Amino acid sequence: HGLNGSDFWGFDMGWNEDVMVGGRYHNGNTAIHENYAGRFLRMGGGEAATGYVNPGNPRRTYYSDIGGYVIPTAFDRHANYFSVGKWPNESYYLMEYSEMAWDPRCYTTVWIGSGNTVWRSMNNGASYDSIFASPDTVAAMEHIEISRSNPDVIYVTERSNARGDGAIWRSSDAGNNWSKLSNPPATTGRDRRVSNIAVSGTDPNVLWVAYRNAATGRTIFKTTDGGQTWTNLTTAIMQDFNISDIT
């Protein structure tokens, strides 16, 4: 009946063309394109929590266990391999991962969190430069938000299992300098350890943060001044929720 089902450890989607890629449970990586008439390409690999799509060139796809591939426009043609220099932190756990975040001004520029470091590539991921390392050497740099209204403003979350805490970092000058944001009021390290963020599309100083396993009443916060102060948006309906994402 035209329905397909699979469990994905990780996935991503394009938007200039209908593309979806991801790492499947026990079935390797796959890719689907609007021209494939509902069929999926078997890309190979194991079951990594992976799969990334370049939004400016949506057939340019990335998989941490097999490399990069430009998928074909037709199902019966070959995908073309290209090398990738580094991969973001990946995980099977909700919100405990990084991503490939493309600069909205130039889709050959991509940012990732790998280890405790924020990295930037200027050549589609072929090679990377270290931009900023957390003082916590065992932390993981994870979710990256680049402001579309001012792409020089970048936010990154940090998770530290060793400290049992998390943080949000901000750069206002395209990654040259970074500062740690204030903690939302009344939150503990346990609340902040696992988080995700979303930045406004029209104001680089407006940011939301969601905590996966926060205590009652401390789930979602909003700042309108770039992280200097925060407003608690948690409502009663959220009290028993474990947050898995925010966009």
Coordinates of C-alpha atoms in Angstrom, one line a residue:
H1 CA 0.0 0.0 0.0
G2 CA 3.0 2.3 -0.5
L3 CA 4.0 2.2 3.2
N4 CA 7.6 1.5 4.3
G5 CA 8.8 1.0 7.9
S6 CA 12.2 0.9 9.5
D7 CA 13.9 1.8 12.8
F8 CA 16.5 4.6 12.5
W9 CA 19.3 5.2 14.9
G10 CA 19.9 8.6 13.2
F11 CA 18.6 10.4 10.1
D12 CA 18.5 13.6 8.2
M13 CA 16.4 15.2 5.4
G14 CA 17.0 17.6 2.6
W15 CA 14.6 20.3 1.5
N16 CA 15.5 21.6 -2.0
E17 CA 14.7 18.0 -3.1
D18 CA 12.9 15.3 -1.1
V19 CA 15.8 13.3 0.3
M20 CA 16.1 11.2 3.5
V21 CA 19.1 9.3 4.7
G22 CA 19.9 7.5 7.9
G23 CA 21.5 4.6 9.8
R24 CA 19.0 1.8 10.4
Y25 CA 18.7 -0.8 13.2
H26 CA 20.4 -4.0 11.9
N27 CA 20.0 -2.9 8.3
G28 CA 22.9 -0.5 7.5
N29 CA 22.5 3.0 6.0
T30 CA 19.9 3.9 3.5
A31 CA 18.9 6.8 1.2
I32 CA 15.7 7.7 -0.5
H33 CA 15.1 10.4 -3.1
E34 CA 11.9 11.8 -4.7
N35 CA 12.8 10.1 -8.0
Y36 CA 13.1 6.6 -6.5
A37 CA 9.4 5.8 -6.6
G38 CA 9.3 4.8 -2.9
R39 CA 12.4 2.6 -3.1
F40 CA 15.4 2.9 -0.8
L41 CA 19.1 2.6 -1.7
R42 CA 21.0 0.2 0.5
M43 CA 24.2 2.2 1.2
G44 CA 26.1 -0.4 3.3
G45 CA 27.6 0.1 6.8
G46 CA 26.5 -1.2 10.1
E47 CA 23.9 0.4 12.4
A48 CA 25.5 3.7 13.2
A49 CA 23.5 6.7 14.6
T50 CA 24.3 8.6 11.5
G51 CA 23.1 10.2 8.3
Y52 CA 23.5 13.9 7.2
V53 CA 22.3 15.9 4.2
N54 CA 23.8 19.1 2.8
P55 CA 20.8 21.4 2.6
G56 CA 22.3 23.3 -0.4
N57 CA 23.1 20.2 -2.3
P58 CA 20.7 17.6 -1.0
R59 CA 22.1 14.6 -2.9
R60 CA 25.4 15.2 -1.1
T61 CA 25.0 12.8 1.9
Y62 CA 27.2 11.7 4.8
Y63 CA 27.5 8.5 6.9
S64 CA 30.1 8.2 9.7
D65 CA 30.7 4.5 9.1
I66 CA 31.0 4.5 5.3
G67 CA 32.0 8.1 4.3
G68 CA 30.3 10.6 2.0
Y69 CA 28.2 9.8 -1.1
V70 CA 26.5 11.8 -3.8
I71 CA 23.4 9.8 -4.3
P72 CA 22.1 9.4 -7.9
T73 CA 19.1 11.2 -9.4
A74 CA 17.8 7.8 -10.6
F75 CA 17.5 4.6 -8.6
D76 CA 19.4 2.4 -11.1
R77 CA 22.5 4.6 -11.1
H78 CA 25.6 4.6 -8.9
A79 CA 26.3 6.7 -5.8
N80 CA 29.7 8.5 -6.0
Y81 CA 32.0 8.4 -2.9
F82 CA 33.8 11.3 -1.5
S83 CA 36.1 11.5 1.6
V84 CA 35.2 13.2 4.9
G85 CA 37.8 14.4 7.3
K86 CA 36.0 14.2 10.7
W87 CA 32.6 13.2 12.1
P88 CA 30.4 14.7 14.8
N89 CA 29.8 13.1 18.2
E90 CA 27.1 10.4 17.7
S91 CA 25.1 8.4 20.2
Y92 CA 22.1 6.1 20.5
Y93 CA 20.8 8.1 23.4
L94 CA 18.3 10.9 22.9
M95 CA 19.8 14.4 22.6
E96 CA 23.4 13.1 23.4
Y97 CA 24.9 13.8 20.0
S98 CA 26.2 16.5 17.7
E99 CA 25.3 17.2 14.1
M100 CA 26.6 18.7 10.8
A101 CA 25.4 22.3 10.9
W102 CA 25.8 24.2 7.6
D103 CA 26.4 28.0 7.4
P104 CA 23.3 29.4 5.8
R105 CA 25.5 31.8 3.8
C106 CA 27.6 29.1 2.2
Y107 CA 26.8 25.4 2.1
T108 CA 30.4 24.4 1.7
T109 CA 31.0 25.6 5.3
V110 CA 29.9 23.1 8.0
W111 CA 30.3 23.0 11.8
I112 CA 30.4 19.9 14.0
G113 CA 31.1 19.0 17.7
S114 CA 33.6 16.2 18.0
G115 CA 35.0 15.3 21.4
N116 CA 35.2 18.5 23.5
T117 CA 35.9 20.6 20.4
V118 CA 33.9 22.7 17.9
W119 CA 35.3 22.1 14.4
R120 CA 34.7 24.0 11.1
S121 CA 35.2 22.8 7.6
M122 CA 35.3 25.2 4.6
N123 CA 35.4 22.5 2.0
N124 CA 32.2 20.4 2.4
G125 CA 33.7 18.3 5.3
A126 CA 36.8 17.1 3.5
S127 CA 39.0 18.7 6.2
Y128 CA 38.4 20.5 9.5
D129 CA 40.0 23.2 11.7
S130 CA 39.7 23.2 15.4
I131 CA 37.8 26.4 16.4
F132 CA 37.0 26.1 20.1
A133 CA 37.7 23.5 22.8
S134 CA 35.9 23.4 26.1
P135 CA 38.0 23.7 29.2
D136 CA 36.5 20.4 30.2
T137 CA 38.7 17.9 28.4
V138 CA 36.2 15.0 28.7
A139 CA 33.1 17.0 27.8
A140 CA 31.1 16.5 24.5
M141 CA 30.2 19.5 22.3
E142 CA 26.9 18.7 20.8
H143 CA 24.0 20.7 19.4
I144 CA 24.9 23.6 17.2
E145 CA 22.6 26.5 16.3
I146 CA 23.7 29.1 13.7
S147 CA 21.5 32.2 13.6
R148 CA 19.9 32.7 10.2
S149 CA 19.3 36.4 10.8
N150 CA 23.0 36.9 11.8
P151 CA 25.1 33.8 11.1
D152 CA 28.1 35.2 13.0
V153 CA 26.1 34.3 16.1
I154 CA 26.5 30.6 17.0
Y155 CA 25.4 28.6 20.0
V156 CA 26.7 25.2 21.1
T157 CA 25.7 22.9 23.9
E158 CA 28.2 21.0 26.1
R159 CA 27.5 17.8 28.0
S160 CA 29.8 16.6 30.8
N161 CA 29.1 13.2 32.3
A162 CA 32.2 13.6 34.5
R163 CA 31.0 16.8 36.1
G164 CA 27.3 15.8 35.9
D165 CA 26.5 19.1 34.3
G166 CA 25.9 20.9 31.0
A167 CA 26.4 24.3 29.5
I168 CA 25.7 26.5 26.5
W169 CA 28.4 28.5 24.7
R170 CA 27.9 31.5 22.4
S171 CA 30.1 33.2 19.8
S172 CA 29.1 36.5 18.3
D173 CA 31.9 36.8 15.8
A174 CA 31.7 33.6 13.7
G175 CA 33.7 31.5 16.2
N176 CA 36.6 33.7 17.0
N177 CA 35.6 34.2 20.6
W178 CA 33.3 32.2 22.9
S179 CA 31.6 32.8 26.2
K180 CA 29.5 30.6 28.5
L181 CA 25.9 31.6 29.0
S182 CA 24.4 32.0 32.4
N183 CA 22.5 29.0 33.8
P184 CA 18.7 29.2 33.8
P185 CA 17.4 30.0 37.3
A186 CA 17.0 27.2 39.9
T187 CA 18.5 24.5 37.5
T188 CA 20.9 21.9 38.8
G189 CA 23.8 20.2 37.0
R190 CA 21.6 17.1 36.7
D191 CA 18.9 19.2 34.9
R192 CA 21.4 20.8 32.6
R193 CA 23.5 17.7 31.6
V194 CA 21.5 16.7 28.6
S195 CA 19.9 19.6 26.6
N196 CA 19.0 20.8 23.1
I197 CA 18.6 24.3 21.8
A198 CA 16.8 26.3 19.1
V199 CA 17.5 29.9 18.0
S200 CA 15.0 32.3 16.6
G201 CA 15.0 32.7 12.8
T202 CA 14.6 36.5 13.1
D203 CA 16.5 37.5 16.3
P204 CA 20.0 36.0 17.2
N205 CA 19.5 36.8 20.9
V206 CA 16.3 34.7 21.2
L207 CA 17.1 31.1 22.2
W208 CA 15.2 28.2 23.7
V209 CA 16.7 25.4 25.7
A210 CA 15.0 22.1 26.6
Y211 CA 16.3 19.7 29.2
R212 CA 15.8 15.9 28.7
N213 CA 15.5 14.8 32.3
A214 CA 15.0 17.9 34.4
A215 CA 13.2 18.0 37.7
T216 CA 9.6 19.0 37.9
G217 CA 9.1 22.6 36.7
R218 CA 12.5 23.0 35.0
T219 CA 12.1 21.7 31.5
I220 CA 12.1 24.6 29.0
F221 CA 13.6 28.1 29.2
K222 CA 13.8 31.1 26.9
T223 CA 16.3 34.0 26.7
T224 CA 15.7 37.2 24.7
D225 CA 19.1 38.7 25.5
G226 CA 21.6 36.1 24.3
G227 CA 21.7 34.1 27.5
Q228 CA 22.2 36.7 30.1
T229 CA 18.8 36.1 31.6
W230 CA 16.2 33.3 31.2
T231 CA 12.4 32.9 31.5
N232 CA 11.0 29.5 32.6
L233 CA 8.4 28.4 30.1
T234 CA 7.6 25.0 31.7
T235 CA 3.9 24.4 32.2
A236 CA 1.9 21.8 34.1
I237 CA 1.3 19.7 31.0
M238 CA 5.1 19.1 30.6
Q239 CA 5.6 17.8 34.2
D240 CA 5.9 14.1 33.3
F241 CA 7.5 14.5 29.9
N242 CA 11.1 13.4 28.9
I243 CA 12.0 15.9 26.2
S244 CA 13.6 14.4 23.1
D245 CA 14.0 17.4 20.8
I246 CA 13.3 21.1 20.2
T247 CA 13.2 22.9 16.9

